[in-house]
Amino acid sequence: EEVSDVERGKLMALATKATLGKNLMAALQNKGTDGALAFCNERAYPLTDSVAQLKNARIKRVSDKNRNPQNAANADELAYIQQAKAQLASGEEIAPFFVADGLKRGFYPILTNQMCMQCHGQPQTDIAPSTMALISDLYPADKAVGYGVNELRGIWVVEWE
């Protein structure tokens, strides 16, 4: 059965999410929150790139409240993030964005869950002081805290030919 390009991009984003999630869960179980944060710092890009190579695509995560400056959203991505936040706020399902102009490009939402709160929730209540200190060390320009559950944390950007 033929899959639409919008769906193909979504499947690539989900495959990347699954790879990162599986490795993050293992790091959390084996090393605790602080160890998992260090793991993300070192391994999130290589893991994302490994899935992208497998899928013959470019895959990245971006946000309006990025942790790593390399993950700052550009103008198009920010416009989609604002639209997605509005859809979420009004109880709608967030629609992916897709365009094909030689290059195929899809934007897909990343929503927070309870596990995310250990590093992206409220400082002092959700995020332990040791974790907050480590975030400050690893990411001096961090903007990626203060989230609640089921909020838009950022988006997957998937590009392929």
PDB file of C-alpha atoms in Angstrom:
ATOM      1  CA  GLU A   1       0.000   0.000   0.000  1.00  0.00           C
ATOM      2  CA  GLU A   2       1.380   3.379  -1.065  1.00  0.00           C
ATOM      3  CA  VAL A   3       1.977   5.853   1.738  1.00  0.00           C
ATOM      4  CA  SER A   4       1.458   9.601   1.146  1.00  0.00           C
ATOM      5  CA  ASP A   5       4.479  11.887   1.453  1.00  0.00           C
ATOM      6  CA  VAL A   6       2.928  13.584   4.506  1.00  0.00           C
ATOM      7  CA  GLU A   7       2.599  10.158   6.137  1.00  0.00           C
ATOM      8  CA  ARG A   8       6.100   9.113   5.013  1.00  0.00           C
ATOM      9  CA  GLY A   9       7.576  12.176   6.755  1.00  0.00           C
ATOM     10  CA  LYS A  10       5.544  11.432   9.874  1.00  0.00           C
ATOM     11  CA  LEU A  11       6.798   7.838   9.923  1.00  0.00           C
ATOM     12  CA  MET A  12      10.394   9.095   9.716  1.00  0.00           C
ATOM     13  CA  ALA A  13       9.770  11.512  12.597  1.00  0.00           C
ATOM     14  CA  LEU A  14       8.176   8.707  14.650  1.00  0.00           C
ATOM     15  CA  ALA A  15      11.076   6.343  13.915  1.00  0.00           C
ATOM     16  CA  THR A  16      13.501   9.004  15.170  1.00  0.00           C
ATOM     17  CA  LYS A  17      11.347   9.652  18.242  1.00  0.00           C
ATOM     18  CA  ALA A  18      11.258   5.909  18.987  1.00  0.00           C
ATOM     19  CA  THR A  19      15.047   5.600  18.695  1.00  0.00           C
ATOM     20  CA  LEU A  20      15.672   8.614  20.949  1.00  0.00           C
ATOM     21  CA  GLY A  21      12.930   7.558  23.375  1.00  0.00           C
ATOM     22  CA  LYS A  22      14.167   3.976  23.740  1.00  0.00           C
ATOM     23  CA  ASN A  23      17.732   5.177  24.396  1.00  0.00           C
ATOM     24  CA  LEU A  24      16.546   7.923  26.766  1.00  0.00           C
ATOM     25  CA  MET A  25      14.457   5.430  28.781  1.00  0.00           C
ATOM     26  CA  ALA A  26      17.486   3.144  29.128  1.00  0.00           C
ATOM     27  CA  ALA A  27      19.658   6.085  30.232  1.00  0.00           C
ATOM     28  CA  LEU A  28      17.030   7.178  32.782  1.00  0.00           C
ATOM     29  CA  GLN A  29      16.770   3.648  34.215  1.00  0.00           C
ATOM     30  CA  ASN A  30      20.524   3.029  34.266  1.00  0.00           C
ATOM     31  CA  LYS A  31      21.920   6.465  35.143  1.00  0.00           C
ATOM     32  CA  GLY A  32      19.045   8.516  36.596  1.00  0.00           C
ATOM     33  CA  THR A  33      17.905  11.929  35.391  1.00  0.00           C
ATOM     34  CA  ASP A  34      21.305  13.648  35.553  1.00  0.00           C
ATOM     35  CA  GLY A  35      22.954  10.782  33.689  1.00  0.00           C
ATOM     36  CA  ALA A  36      20.202  10.843  31.091  1.00  0.00           C
ATOM     37  CA  LEU A  37      20.717  14.583  30.572  1.00  0.00           C
ATOM     38  CA  ALA A  38      24.434  14.012  29.927  1.00  0.00           C
ATOM     39  CA  PHE A  39      23.468  11.150  27.589  1.00  0.00           C
ATOM     40  CA  CYS A  40      21.137  13.448  25.594  1.00  0.00           C
ATOM     41  CA  ASN A  41      23.865  16.067  25.383  1.00  0.00           C
ATOM     42  CA  GLU A  42      26.275  13.559  23.812  1.00  0.00           C
ATOM     43  CA  ARG A  43      24.014  11.146  21.926  1.00  0.00           C
ATOM     44  CA  ALA A  44      20.840  12.921  20.688  1.00  0.00           C
ATOM     45  CA  TYR A  45      22.458  14.268  17.495  1.00  0.00           C
ATOM     46  CA  PRO A  46      24.274  11.035  16.523  1.00  0.00           C
ATOM     47  CA  LEU A  47      21.121   8.973  17.149  1.00  0.00           C
ATOM     48  CA  THR A  48      18.971  11.383  15.114  1.00  0.00           C
ATOM     49  CA  ASP A  49      21.545  11.373  12.314  1.00  0.00           C
ATOM     50  CA  SER A  50      21.694   7.559  12.288  1.00  0.00           C
ATOM     51  CA  VAL A  51      17.928   7.357  11.642  1.00  0.00           C
ATOM     52  CA  ALA A  52      18.154  10.122   9.029  1.00  0.00           C
ATOM     53  CA  GLN A  53      20.905   8.225   7.167  1.00  0.00           C
ATOM     54  CA  LEU A  54      18.846   5.047   7.283  1.00  0.00           C
ATOM     55  CA  LYS A  55      15.836   6.903   5.852  1.00  0.00           C
ATOM     56  CA  ASN A  56      17.899   8.955   3.373  1.00  0.00           C
ATOM     57  CA  ALA A  57      16.546  12.198   4.826  1.00  0.00           C
ATOM     58  CA  ARG A  58      17.504  15.173   6.964  1.00  0.00           C
ATOM     59  CA  ILE A  59      15.807  15.085  10.357  1.00  0.00           C
ATOM     60  CA  LYS A  60      16.089  17.672  13.115  1.00  0.00           C
ATOM     61  CA  ARG A  61      14.219  18.896  16.170  1.00  0.00           C
ATOM     62  CA  VAL A  62      13.630  22.615  16.586  1.00  0.00           C
ATOM     63  CA  SER A  63      11.796  24.752  19.128  1.00  0.00           C
ATOM     64  CA  ASP A  64      10.793  28.299  19.994  1.00  0.00           C
ATOM     65  CA  LYS A  65      12.184  27.503  23.475  1.00  0.00           C
ATOM     66  CA  ASN A  66      15.319  25.583  22.521  1.00  0.00           C
ATOM     67  CA  ARG A  67      17.807  23.989  24.868  1.00  0.00           C
ATOM     68  CA  ASN A  68      20.661  23.860  22.360  1.00  0.00           C
ATOM     69  CA  PRO A  69      21.163  26.984  20.196  1.00  0.00           C
ATOM     70  CA  GLN A  70      21.479  24.644  17.169  1.00  0.00           C
ATOM     71  CA  ASN A  71      17.817  23.721  17.694  1.00  0.00           C
ATOM     72  CA  ALA A  72      16.418  27.259  17.325  1.00  0.00           C
ATOM     73  CA  ALA A  73      13.465  27.377  14.924  1.00  0.00           C
ATOM     74  CA  ASN A  74      13.683  29.555  11.801  1.00  0.00           C
ATOM     75  CA  ALA A  75      10.856  31.874  10.663  1.00  0.00           C
ATOM     76  CA  ASP A  76       8.867  29.172   8.798  1.00  0.00           C
ATOM     77  CA  GLU A  77       9.240  26.743  11.686  1.00  0.00           C
ATOM     78  CA  LEU A  78       8.212  29.412  14.231  1.00  0.00           C
ATOM     79  CA  ALA A  79       5.084  30.194  12.202  1.00  0.00           C
ATOM     80  CA  TYR A  80       4.110  26.521  12.274  1.00  0.00           C
ATOM     81  CA  ILE A  81       4.878  26.283  16.021  1.00  0.00           C
ATOM     82  CA  GLN A  82       2.537  29.226  16.726  1.00  0.00           C
ATOM     83  CA  GLN A  83      -0.204  27.662  14.585  1.00  0.00           C
ATOM     84  CA  ALA A  84       0.270  24.270  16.288  1.00  0.00           C
ATOM     85  CA  LYS A  85       0.064  25.879  19.749  1.00  0.00           C
ATOM     86  CA  ALA A  86      -3.186  27.584  18.746  1.00  0.00           C
ATOM     87  CA  GLN A  87      -4.629  24.274  17.480  1.00  0.00           C
ATOM     88  CA  LEU A  88      -3.620  22.543  20.717  1.00  0.00           C
ATOM     89  CA  ALA A  89      -5.090  25.339  22.855  1.00  0.00           C
ATOM     90  CA  SER A  90      -8.434  25.088  21.055  1.00  0.00           C
ATOM     91  CA  GLY A  91      -8.529  21.309  21.513  1.00  0.00           C
ATOM     92  CA  GLU A  92      -7.916  20.514  17.848  1.00  0.00           C
ATOM     93  CA  GLU A  93      -5.550  17.846  16.621  1.00  0.00           C
ATOM     94  CA  ILE A  94      -2.334  19.466  15.375  1.00  0.00           C
ATOM     95  CA  ALA A  95      -2.136  19.098  11.610  1.00  0.00           C
ATOM     96  CA  PRO A  96       1.303  18.452  10.126  1.00  0.00           C
ATOM     97  CA  PHE A  97       2.689  20.956   7.634  1.00  0.00           C
ATOM     98  CA  PHE A  98       3.955  19.600   4.332  1.00  0.00           C
ATOM     99  CA  VAL A  99       5.368  21.209   1.206  1.00  0.00           C
ATOM    100  CA  ALA A 100       7.022  19.714  -1.872  1.00  0.00           C
ATOM    101  CA  ASP A 101       9.006  22.160  -3.984  1.00  0.00           C
ATOM    102  CA  GLY A 102      11.705  19.891  -5.367  1.00  0.00           C
ATOM    103  CA  LEU A 103      12.549  19.035  -1.785  1.00  0.00           C
ATOM    104  CA  LYS A 104       9.859  17.439   0.365  1.00  0.00           C
ATOM    105  CA  ARG A 105       9.585  18.983   3.817  1.00  0.00           C
ATOM    106  CA  GLY A 106       7.285  18.109   6.690  1.00  0.00           C
ATOM    107  CA  PHE A 107       6.818  19.595  10.177  1.00  0.00           C
ATOM    108  CA  TYR A 108       5.426  17.321  12.904  1.00  0.00           C
ATOM    109  CA  PRO A 109       4.620  18.269  16.535  1.00  0.00           C
ATOM    110  CA  ILE A 110       6.563  17.094  19.595  1.00  0.00           C
ATOM    111  CA  LEU A 111       4.351  17.059  22.697  1.00  0.00           C
ATOM    112  CA  THR A 112       5.548  16.738  26.272  1.00  0.00           C
ATOM    113  CA  ASN A 113       4.633  13.820  28.518  1.00  0.00           C
ATOM    114  CA  GLN A 114       5.275  13.148  32.204  1.00  0.00           C
ATOM    115  CA  MET A 115       8.775  11.782  31.549  1.00  0.00           C
ATOM    116  CA  CYS A 116       9.786  15.090  29.910  1.00  0.00           C
ATOM    117  CA  MET A 117       9.056  17.024  33.124  1.00  0.00           C
ATOM    118  CA  GLN A 118      12.283  15.790  34.793  1.00  0.00           C
ATOM    119  CA  CYS A 119      14.284  18.065  32.467  1.00  0.00           C
ATOM    120  CA  HIS A 120      11.702  20.358  30.838  1.00  0.00           C
ATOM    121  CA  GLY A 121       9.142  20.988  33.611  1.00  0.00           C
ATOM    122  CA  GLN A 122       9.098  23.632  36.338  1.00  0.00           C
ATOM    123  CA  PRO A 123      12.444  24.311  38.038  1.00  0.00           C
ATOM    124  CA  GLN A 124      12.356  23.440  41.760  1.00  0.00           C
ATOM    125  CA  THR A 125       9.095  21.446  41.537  1.00  0.00           C
ATOM    126  CA  ASP A 126       9.601  19.085  38.557  1.00  0.00           C
ATOM    127  CA  ILE A 127      13.331  19.522  37.956  1.00  0.00           C
ATOM    128  CA  ALA A 128      15.724  18.511  40.739  1.00  0.00           C
ATOM    129  CA  PRO A 129      18.319  21.141  41.753  1.00  0.00           C
ATOM    130  CA  SER A 130      21.201  18.877  40.624  1.00  0.00           C
ATOM    131  CA  THR A 131      19.564  18.478  37.211  1.00  0.00           C
ATOM    132  CA  MET A 132      18.957  22.234  36.942  1.00  0.00           C
ATOM    133  CA  ALA A 133      22.649  22.860  37.744  1.00  0.00           C
ATOM    134  CA  LEU A 134      23.699  20.373  35.069  1.00  0.00           C
ATOM    135  CA  ILE A 135      21.357  21.981  32.503  1.00  0.00           C
ATOM    136  CA  SER A 136      22.955  25.362  33.288  1.00  0.00           C
ATOM    137  CA  ASP A 137      26.439  23.861  32.806  1.00  0.00           C
ATOM    138  CA  LEU A 138      25.697  21.994  29.576  1.00  0.00           C
ATOM    139  CA  TYR A 139      23.327  24.584  28.073  1.00  0.00           C
ATOM    140  CA  PRO A 140      24.104  28.104  29.358  1.00  0.00           C
ATOM    141  CA  ALA A 141      21.490  29.651  27.015  1.00  0.00           C
ATOM    142  CA  ASP A 142      18.758  27.099  27.867  1.00  0.00           C
ATOM    143  CA  LYS A 143      15.146  28.209  27.300  1.00  0.00           C
ATOM    144  CA  ALA A 144      13.582  24.719  27.426  1.00  0.00           C
ATOM    145  CA  VAL A 145      12.060  24.636  30.925  1.00  0.00           C
ATOM    146  CA  GLY A 146       8.696  25.630  32.357  1.00  0.00           C
ATOM    147  CA  TYR A 147       6.597  23.155  30.384  1.00  0.00           C
ATOM    148  CA  GLY A 148       3.576  21.216  31.567  1.00  0.00           C
ATOM    149  CA  VAL A 149       2.364  17.842  30.294  1.00  0.00           C
ATOM    150  CA  ASN A 150       0.862  17.753  26.780  1.00  0.00           C
ATOM    151  CA  GLU A 151       2.361  21.051  25.640  1.00  0.00           C
ATOM    152  CA  LEU A 152       4.124  21.672  22.339  1.00  0.00           C
ATOM    153  CA  ARG A 153       7.833  21.278  23.111  1.00  0.00           C
ATOM    154  CA  GLY A 154       8.960  21.723  19.504  1.00  0.00           C
ATOM    155  CA  ILE A 155       8.694  20.082  16.112  1.00  0.00           C
ATOM    156  CA  TRP A 156      10.360  17.464  13.969  1.00  0.00           C
ATOM    157  CA  VAL A 157      11.539  18.822  10.623  1.00  0.00           C
ATOM    158  CA  VAL A 158      11.944  16.065   8.022  1.00  0.00           C
ATOM    159  CA  GLU A 159      13.362  16.818   4.578  1.00  0.00           C
ATOM    160  CA  TRP A 160      13.993  14.433   1.691  1.00  0.00           C
ATOM    161  CA  GLU A 161      14.084  14.316  -2.096  1.00  0.00           C
TER     162      GLU A 161
END
